Amino acid sequence: MGKRLALGLSMLLATLLLGYVMMSSLTGNVALSILGPGASDEQLEAKNTELGLDDPVLLRFLNWLLGALRGDLGVAWFAPEPVSQLVAGRVPVTLSLVLGAIVISLLIAVSLGLLAGVRRGWVDRVVQLVTVTGFIIPPFLLALALILVVSVQLRWLPPTGYVPLDRDPAGWAASLILPVASLCLGVVAGVTQQMRRSVIDIVDKDFVRTLRSRGLSERRIVWTNVLKNATGVSFQVLALQAIGLLGGAVIAEQIFAMPGLGASAISFTPRGDLPTVMGILLALSLIVFAINIVTDFVIALLNPKVALT
Amino acid sequence: MNGRRTPVAGAFALAAVLALTACGGGAVAETSGDGPTGTVRFASLFQPSSWDPAVGDYMGNAFYYNLVYDTVVTRTADGELEPGLAESWSYDDDQTTLTLELRTGQVFTDGTSVDAAAIVANLEHYRDANGPGTAELALVESIAAVDDDTVEVGFSAPDPSFLEDLASYIGYIAAPASIEAGTIETEPVGSGPYVLDGANSMSGSEWQFAANPDTWKDLTYGTVIASVMDGTAALNALKGGQVEAALLLDPQAADEAESTGSKRTVFSPATVGIAFFDLDGTIQPALADVRVRQAINHAIDAASLIDAFLGGVKVGTPSRQLFSESSDAYDPSLDERYPFNPDAARELLAEAGYADGFTLTMPHVINWGPGLPDAVQEQLGAVGITVEYDQIPPEEVGPAVLSGKYAASLQSFGLASSWMTMTQQLDPNGSWNPFEVTDDEGIAKMTDYQFADDADRPAIAKDLNAYLTEQAWSNVWAHGRPSILSDPSKVTMPADCVGFPSVLDWTPVG
């Protein structure tokens, strides 16, 4: 576990450094886009100095890192608030999307996978067909189709926006239905397939036959032994999917105009807003880091044979 | 000649015409009874970048600043100047002293009064903040409060667009205490028609504003909500009935909204066309010859380009002029100067010694429609001019052009006052004169304009406009205009507007 943590942390650091260096190459026009093309050269130079763009990149990165460790991420260049506040406001949006998609996908995928693996026959084939279709449809296309039908035509749900959970729980749920639905499809497809394969593997295993011969009911076998053994592997797939979901969330947030980390990255990166983008990158990296740690932990719980090294 | 750089709208794309300009909203409340109660929701592409109008970037903030701040002067939808915080103003005879008489009894939301000292503190802040407005005060020598409601501004030379600047770039007035404390960047304290409702706002998503009970202006809505989203989401929100109005800069999106029953409001005109920067022929000798520039004007079929790529004449007026329709320099007859005529173009090129053509290198600009650069290449190719495009990232086009890397470019210029256009185009230090071209005749006319009386200025401006058009100073195709689309069953908006249409001019239906 200690080795894993160390590896994770060094990856985190490397990501941040790489991000900082890459973002720094985009800050050349920041002064110009703040001041407008009428600014004199002296004005531009003064603005660059003010933004601290005169120092060497590595030195600036170290300063940024020291600030981040103190919880000070600076003030956004293109938003009227401190970066820490901006990022804190956006984390719940992305987490709502990603966690919502994971929970819903997990429920659907485990049920479908179990159903297909245990029943086989035509049920299996229908499930297979559904998951293959899920693979084929791009999430953004599904999102646009959902907006057109559900929001613009039927006017059942809002086409855009996000309502904070603490302000209006019902509104929060309503604002999440469509984006989560558009994100789920691909995850469901992937996890269902994995689940189905694991279930089929386990159902044919010796220990299941032994359990059957002892007269345990089929239902009980499925709900305890099969489920427990099959979800372990599926969970690993789900963890990878969850990290992929962060990428999907970027698109969903953009299409549904939700103020999450992804949509913010899209709007602040081209403008070269270094402090804001670094804050977003830090939050996203920490989320990925956390997902990995949690996954390792849960898999170890489900399957004691996997040693945590 | 007083070198003066002016911040411009319309820097890098048609989208950039949303500089800190706005118009309308000068009506004075007749009654002080119960205010309006309705809500209007607007989908904007932009979110405020800072609540300090002296440092907020020059794009996209105007809508927000006009809600929470009053301006010293206001502008009507057709560009006329009207009283704002200043009830009246006057220049002395040589136009180097401006006296502003303030409206009395106005208060900031922190309870302090909007007096002469507050105006002075704000103007000084604009001057010292190194923001988009700083350059507007280049000719200002002194700012002083004569008494509680009189401000005097002294100039080193006349500044014909200063009053207009007081309606936009440097006109937003914030409480001096918030400027001193530095809190203004995150919390606006103004005297404007609305107050930011921080509890119900979410940066990057939704900004909510409540009516200011102390405003002297006549409000039509009790609550204004601005939702920040991209163009596609804004179109969906409008079609889904989630917002009453949406800013749609993409011509196709605007057309689609209009076809589903939305009403179009156009504002903030900007030129669209090919700008010539290297008029001395420093890196492209051919452009120094006026006949070559005239040939390009004849070779481009502007009407077809506008129709194919820029949303047609609904969102643009075909024009050959660098000056705005609302300015004193505009002359409709000049629009007929260069009809599409490839034969005339070839003749002019031959006269200039370029019968075999030449190669013109421009940056590749795609934000007017991906097919447009190819169409330009084809039309100029037909008269023998080979166009080569440098593929550089979109965000680098503006800086490259402004630093004089290209002899010409597909370029948009924001249109405001004629003085602004003159300084940007003709002044050797002007922002759109990166090669520092010095045209003595043009500069002489410009100086005449600067020192003339108000009564004499229009004639001088028209004369200069005719001169620049004859010189083929630029290849203007049209005055393009971004659009706001609104749901006519819920809100009535003006059909067109010089600056960004003020919320005070939006009225609820029924």
PDB file of N, CA and C in Angstrom, chain A residues 5-33:
ATOM      1  N   LEU A   5       0.986   4.284  -2.789  1.00  0.00           N
ATOM      2  CA  LEU A   5       0.758   5.692  -2.478  1.00  0.00           C
ATOM      3  C   LEU A   5       1.882   6.563  -3.015  1.00  0.00           C
ATOM      4  N   ALA A   6       3.126   6.094  -2.783  1.00  0.00           N
ATOM      5  CA  ALA A   6       4.276   6.863  -3.250  1.00  0.00           C
ATOM      6  C   ALA A   6       4.252   7.005  -4.766  1.00  0.00           C
ATOM      7  N   LEU A   7       3.926   5.915  -5.432  1.00  0.00           N
ATOM      8  CA  LEU A   7       3.867   5.935  -6.887  1.00  0.00           C
ATOM      9  C   LEU A   7       2.776   6.912  -7.341  1.00  0.00           C
ATOM     10  N   GLY A   8       1.631   6.808  -6.693  1.00  0.00           N
ATOM     11  CA  GLY A   8       0.512   7.677  -7.037  1.00  0.00           C
ATOM     12  C   GLY A   8       0.868   9.140  -6.867  1.00  0.00           C
ATOM     13  N   LEU A   9       1.522   9.451  -5.746  1.00  0.00           N
ATOM     14  CA  LEU A   9       1.872  10.846  -5.480  1.00  0.00           C
ATOM     15  C   LEU A   9       2.894  11.377  -6.479  1.00  0.00           C
ATOM     16  N   SER A  10       3.867  10.530  -6.845  1.00  0.00           N
ATOM     17  CA  SER A  10       4.857  11.023  -7.815  1.00  0.00           C
ATOM     18  C   SER A  10       4.214  11.212  -9.194  1.00  0.00           C
ATOM     19  N   MET A  11       3.236  10.348  -9.525  1.00  0.00           N
ATOM     20  CA  MET A  11       2.504  10.535 -10.774  1.00  0.00           C
ATOM     21  C   MET A  11       1.752  11.865 -10.752  1.00  0.00           C
ATOM     22  N   LEU A  12       1.152  12.143  -9.600  1.00  0.00           N
ATOM     23  CA  LEU A  12       0.389  13.370  -9.423  1.00  0.00           C
ATOM     24  C   LEU A  12       1.276  14.590  -9.664  1.00  0.00           C
ATOM     25  N   LEU A  13       2.453  14.539  -9.054  1.00  0.00           N
ATOM     26  CA  LEU A  13       3.399  15.643  -9.182  1.00  0.00           C
ATOM     27  C   LEU A  13       3.843  15.826 -10.628  1.00  0.00           C
ATOM     28  N   ALA A  14       4.128  14.694 -11.276  1.00  0.00           N
ATOM     29  CA  ALA A  14       4.573  14.753 -12.674  1.00  0.00           C
ATOM     30  C   ALA A  14       3.472  15.356 -13.561  1.00  0.00           C
ATOM     31  N   THR A  15       2.228  14.941 -13.292  1.00  0.00           N
ATOM     32  CA  THR A  15       1.094  15.478 -14.061  1.00  0.00           C
ATOM     33  C   THR A  15       1.001  16.989 -13.918  1.00  0.00           C
ATOM     34  N   LEU A  16       1.123  17.447 -12.673  1.00  0.00           N
ATOM     35  CA  LEU A  16       0.995  18.882 -12.411  1.00  0.00           C
ATOM     36  C   LEU A  16       2.119  19.671 -13.091  1.00  0.00           C
ATOM     37  N   LEU A  17       3.339  19.133 -13.007  1.00  0.00           N
ATOM     38  CA  LEU A  17       4.471  19.827 -13.633  1.00  0.00           C
ATOM     39  C   LEU A  17       4.275  19.908 -15.143  1.00  0.00           C
ATOM     40  N   LEU A  18       3.898  18.782 -15.727  1.00  0.00           N
ATOM     41  CA  LEU A  18       3.678  18.738 -17.174  1.00  0.00           C
ATOM     42  C   LEU A  18       2.577  19.732 -17.553  1.00  0.00           C
ATOM     43  N   GLY A  19       1.499  19.707 -16.776  1.00  0.00           N
ATOM     44  CA  GLY A  19       0.387  20.618 -17.035  1.00  0.00           C
ATOM     45  C   GLY A  19       0.836  22.064 -16.967  1.00  0.00           C
ATOM     46  N   TYR A  20       1.657  22.383 -15.973  1.00  0.00           N
ATOM     47  CA  TYR A  20       2.100  23.760 -15.785  1.00  0.00           C
ATOM     48  C   TYR A  20       2.947  24.230 -16.969  1.00  0.00           C
ATOM     49  N   VAL A  21       3.865  23.360 -17.376  1.00  0.00           N
ATOM     50  CA  VAL A  21       4.750  23.728 -18.486  1.00  0.00           C
ATOM     51  C   VAL A  21       3.934  23.910 -19.774  1.00  0.00           C
ATOM     52  N   MET A  22       2.978  22.981 -19.992  1.00  0.00           N
ATOM     53  CA  MET A  22       2.171  23.084 -21.209  1.00  0.00           C
ATOM     54  C   MET A  22       1.298  24.340 -21.187  1.00  0.00           C
ATOM     55  N   MET A  23       0.685  24.609 -20.037  1.00  0.00           N
ATOM     56  CA  MET A  23      -0.169  25.801 -19.932  1.00  0.00           C
ATOM     57  C   MET A  23       0.647  27.083 -20.119  1.00  0.00           C
ATOM     58  N   SER A  24       1.893  27.048 -19.637  1.00  0.00           N
ATOM     59  CA  SER A  24       2.724  28.244 -19.741  1.00  0.00           C
ATOM     60  C   SER A  24       2.957  28.644 -21.190  1.00  0.00           C
ATOM     61  N   SER A  25       2.898  27.645 -22.078  1.00  0.00           N
ATOM     62  CA  SER A  25       3.113  27.985 -23.490  1.00  0.00           C
ATOM     63  C   SER A  25       1.880  28.690 -24.060  1.00  0.00           C
ATOM     64  N   LEU A  26       0.767  28.681 -23.308  1.00  0.00           N
ATOM     65  CA  LEU A  26      -0.463  29.320 -23.795  1.00  0.00           C
ATOM     66  C   LEU A  26      -0.685  30.707 -23.190  1.00  0.00           C
ATOM     67  N   THR A  27       0.242  31.151 -22.348  1.00  0.00           N
ATOM     68  CA  THR A  27      -0.022  32.414 -21.660  1.00  0.00           C
ATOM     69  C   THR A  27       0.535  33.623 -22.418  1.00  0.00           C
ATOM     70  N   GLY A  28       1.069  33.398 -23.601  1.00  0.00           N
ATOM     71  CA  GLY A  28       1.690  34.495 -24.354  1.00  0.00           C
ATOM     72  C   GLY A  28       0.733  35.632 -24.674  1.00  0.00           C
ATOM     73  N   ASN A  29      -0.557  35.321 -24.845  1.00  0.00           N
ATOM     74  CA  ASN A  29      -1.486  36.361 -25.268  1.00  0.00           C
ATOM     75  C   ASN A  29      -2.429  36.831 -24.170  1.00  0.00           C
ATOM     76  N   VAL A  30      -2.168  36.390 -22.946  1.00  0.00           N
ATOM     77  CA  VAL A  30      -3.089  36.733 -21.865  1.00  0.00           C
ATOM     78  C   VAL A  30      -3.184  38.245 -21.678  1.00  0.00           C
ATOM     79  N   ALA A  31      -2.038  38.912 -21.616  1.00  0.00           N
ATOM     80  CA  ALA A  31      -2.043  40.353 -21.397  1.00  0.00           C
ATOM     81  C   ALA A  31      -2.834  41.043 -22.496  1.00  0.00           C
ATOM     82  N   LEU A  32      -2.656  40.574 -23.720  1.00  0.00           N
ATOM     83  CA  LEU A  32      -3.349  41.169 -24.862  1.00  0.00           C
ATOM     84  C   LEU A  32      -4.854  40.956 -24.748  1.00  0.00           C
ATOM     85  N   SER A  33      -5.259  39.747 -24.320  1.00  0.00           N
ATOM     86  CA  SER A  33      -6.701  39.518 -24.303  1.00  0.00           C
ATOM     87  C   SER A  33      -7.362  40.197 -23.104  1.00  0.00           C
TER      88      SER A  33
END
